[in-house]
Amino acid sequence: MATELSVEEQEIVDYVEGDSAVSVDNLDGEKSRYSQIARDQIGKKKTVSIRLLESDLERLKAQSVSQGLPYQVLISSLIHQYANGKIKFDV
């Protein structure tokens, strides 16, 4: 199943596959610097256990397949979006 690239992703592919990419002077230092930036951005994660209705979990799994990601990532993304006010929940 081929996935269509976004404009930004295609620009990256074109840049890397083209002749305009050049190496940086301090490659090891830059790798280290960007690795630290990535570590700082990822943040700490905590494992939690929750009980879900089996039917809800099956629907989440089906949705995750259609989105092309693991169901745990889908659940984590939903929680993250809710926690950051990007989606609302009405009781």
PDB file of C-alpha atoms in Angstrom:
ATOM      1  CA  MET A   1       0.000   0.000   0.000  1.00  0.00           C
ATOM      2  CA  ALA A   2       1.760   3.137  -1.218  1.00  0.00           C
ATOM      3  CA  THR A   3       1.253   6.296   0.783  1.00  0.00           C
ATOM      4  CA  GLU A   4       1.079   9.681  -0.887  1.00  0.00           C
ATOM      5  CA  LEU A   5       3.668  12.129   0.414  1.00  0.00           C
ATOM      6  CA  SER A   6       2.753  15.581   1.636  1.00  0.00           C
ATOM      7  CA  VAL A   7       4.270  18.573  -0.150  1.00  0.00           C
ATOM      8  CA  GLU A   8       6.793  19.015   2.668  1.00  0.00           C
ATOM      9  CA  GLU A   9       7.753  15.326   2.614  1.00  0.00           C
ATOM     10  CA  GLN A  10       8.202  15.423  -1.167  1.00  0.00           C
ATOM     11  CA  GLU A  11      10.439  18.497  -0.855  1.00  0.00           C
ATOM     12  CA  ILE A  12      12.617  16.610   1.630  1.00  0.00           C
ATOM     13  CA  VAL A  13      12.863  13.583  -0.678  1.00  0.00           C
ATOM     14  CA  ASP A  14      13.730  15.829  -3.638  1.00  0.00           C
ATOM     15  CA  TYR A  15      16.403  17.630  -1.607  1.00  0.00           C
ATOM     16  CA  VAL A  16      18.014  14.430  -0.318  1.00  0.00           C
ATOM     17  CA  GLU A  17      17.890  12.658  -3.682  1.00  0.00           C
ATOM     18  CA  GLY A  18      19.026  15.752  -5.612  1.00  0.00           C
ATOM     19  CA  ASP A  19      22.554  17.121  -5.952  1.00  0.00           C
ATOM     20  CA  SER A  20      22.092  20.139  -3.679  1.00  0.00           C
ATOM     21  CA  ALA A  21      22.552  18.388  -0.298  1.00  0.00           C
ATOM     22  CA  VAL A  22      25.926  18.979   1.349  1.00  0.00           C
ATOM     23  CA  SER A  23      27.426  17.590   4.538  1.00  0.00           C
ATOM     24  CA  VAL A  24      27.915  19.842   7.553  1.00  0.00           C
ATOM     25  CA  ASP A  25      31.386  20.596   8.885  1.00  0.00           C
ATOM     26  CA  ASN A  26      30.989  19.129  12.380  1.00  0.00           C
ATOM     27  CA  LEU A  27      28.834  16.098  11.577  1.00  0.00           C
ATOM     28  CA  ASP A  28      29.363  14.250  14.876  1.00  0.00           C
ATOM     29  CA  GLY A  29      28.672  17.405  16.870  1.00  0.00           C
ATOM     30  CA  GLU A  30      25.515  18.123  14.883  1.00  0.00           C
ATOM     31  CA  LYS A  31      24.299  14.535  15.307  1.00  0.00           C
ATOM     32  CA  SER A  32      24.838  14.860  19.041  1.00  0.00           C
ATOM     33  CA  ARG A  33      23.091  18.234  19.161  1.00  0.00           C
ATOM     34  CA  TYR A  34      20.034  17.017  17.250  1.00  0.00           C
ATOM     35  CA  SER A  35      19.905  13.812  19.275  1.00  0.00           C
ATOM     36  CA  GLN A  36      19.730  15.917  22.438  1.00  0.00           C
ATOM     37  CA  ILE A  37      17.000  18.100  20.943  1.00  0.00           C
ATOM     38  CA  ALA A  38      14.992  14.968  20.077  1.00  0.00           C
ATOM     39  CA  ARG A  39      15.452  13.532  23.576  1.00  0.00           C
ATOM     40  CA  ASP A  40      14.317  16.827  25.103  1.00  0.00           C
ATOM     41  CA  GLN A  41      11.225  16.926  22.880  1.00  0.00           C
ATOM     42  CA  ILE A  42      10.122  13.354  23.443  1.00  0.00           C
ATOM     43  CA  GLY A  43       9.581  13.776  27.148  1.00  0.00           C
ATOM     44  CA  LYS A  44       9.056  11.072  29.687  1.00  0.00           C
ATOM     45  CA  LYS A  45       6.305   8.564  29.143  1.00  0.00           C
ATOM     46  CA  LYS A  46       4.396   6.688  31.790  1.00  0.00           C
ATOM     47  CA  THR A  47       2.732   3.325  31.305  1.00  0.00           C
ATOM     48  CA  VAL A  48      -0.894   3.154  32.394  1.00  0.00           C
ATOM     49  CA  SER A  49      -3.496   0.421  32.406  1.00  0.00           C
ATOM     50  CA  ILE A  50      -7.113   1.129  31.594  1.00  0.00           C
ATOM     51  CA  ARG A  51     -10.134  -1.064  31.204  1.00  0.00           C
ATOM     52  CA  LEU A  52     -12.077  -0.624  27.985  1.00  0.00           C
ATOM     53  CA  LEU A  53     -15.161  -2.264  26.627  1.00  0.00           C
ATOM     54  CA  GLU A  54     -14.049  -4.985  24.260  1.00  0.00           C
ATOM     55  CA  SER A  55     -16.290  -3.558  21.527  1.00  0.00           C
ATOM     56  CA  ASP A  56     -14.702  -0.100  21.929  1.00  0.00           C
ATOM     57  CA  LEU A  57     -11.227  -1.585  21.703  1.00  0.00           C
ATOM     58  CA  GLU A  58     -12.150  -3.485  18.543  1.00  0.00           C
ATOM     59  CA  ARG A  59     -13.494  -0.272  16.989  1.00  0.00           C
ATOM     60  CA  LEU A  60     -10.322   1.583  17.981  1.00  0.00           C
ATOM     61  CA  LYS A  61      -8.214  -1.150  16.418  1.00  0.00           C
ATOM     62  CA  ALA A  62     -10.253  -0.932  13.204  1.00  0.00           C
ATOM     63  CA  GLN A  63      -9.845   2.842  13.153  1.00  0.00           C
ATOM     64  CA  SER A  64      -6.113   2.528  13.726  1.00  0.00           C
ATOM     65  CA  VAL A  65      -5.777   0.142  10.771  1.00  0.00           C
ATOM     66  CA  SER A  66      -7.547   2.654   8.534  1.00  0.00           C
ATOM     67  CA  GLN A  67      -5.153   5.355   9.806  1.00  0.00           C
ATOM     68  CA  GLY A  68      -2.111   3.115   9.317  1.00  0.00           C
ATOM     69  CA  LEU A  69      -0.875   3.196  12.898  1.00  0.00           C
ATOM     70  CA  PRO A  70      -0.818   0.956  15.952  1.00  0.00           C
ATOM     71  CA  TYR A  71      -3.923   1.246  18.121  1.00  0.00           C
ATOM     72  CA  GLN A  72      -1.841   2.243  21.162  1.00  0.00           C
ATOM     73  CA  VAL A  73      -0.508   5.225  19.201  1.00  0.00           C
ATOM     74  CA  LEU A  74      -4.061   6.189  18.227  1.00  0.00           C
ATOM     75  CA  ILE A  75      -5.210   6.054  21.856  1.00  0.00           C
ATOM     76  CA  SER A  76      -2.165   8.017  23.016  1.00  0.00           C
ATOM     77  CA  SER A  77      -2.746  10.615  20.306  1.00  0.00           C
ATOM     78  CA  LEU A  78      -6.402  11.034  21.299  1.00  0.00           C
ATOM     79  CA  ILE A  79      -5.445  11.525  24.942  1.00  0.00           C
ATOM     80  CA  HIS A  80      -2.663  13.955  24.008  1.00  0.00           C
ATOM     81  CA  GLN A  81      -5.018  16.014  21.832  1.00  0.00           C
ATOM     82  CA  TYR A  82      -7.638  16.114  24.590  1.00  0.00           C
ATOM     83  CA  ALA A  83      -5.066  17.050  27.244  1.00  0.00           C
ATOM     84  CA  ASN A  84      -3.889  19.935  25.054  1.00  0.00           C
ATOM     85  CA  GLY A  85      -7.404  21.226  24.343  1.00  0.00           C
ATOM     86  CA  LYS A  86      -7.380  20.270  20.674  1.00  0.00           C
ATOM     87  CA  ILE A  87     -10.454  18.048  21.011  1.00  0.00           C
ATOM     88  CA  LYS A  88     -13.396  18.413  23.381  1.00  0.00           C
ATOM     89  CA  PHE A  89     -15.342  15.802  25.313  1.00  0.00           C
ATOM     90  CA  ASP A  90     -18.983  16.307  26.207  1.00  0.00           C
ATOM     91  CA  VAL A  91     -20.455  14.274  29.069  1.00  0.00           C
TER      92      VAL A  91
END
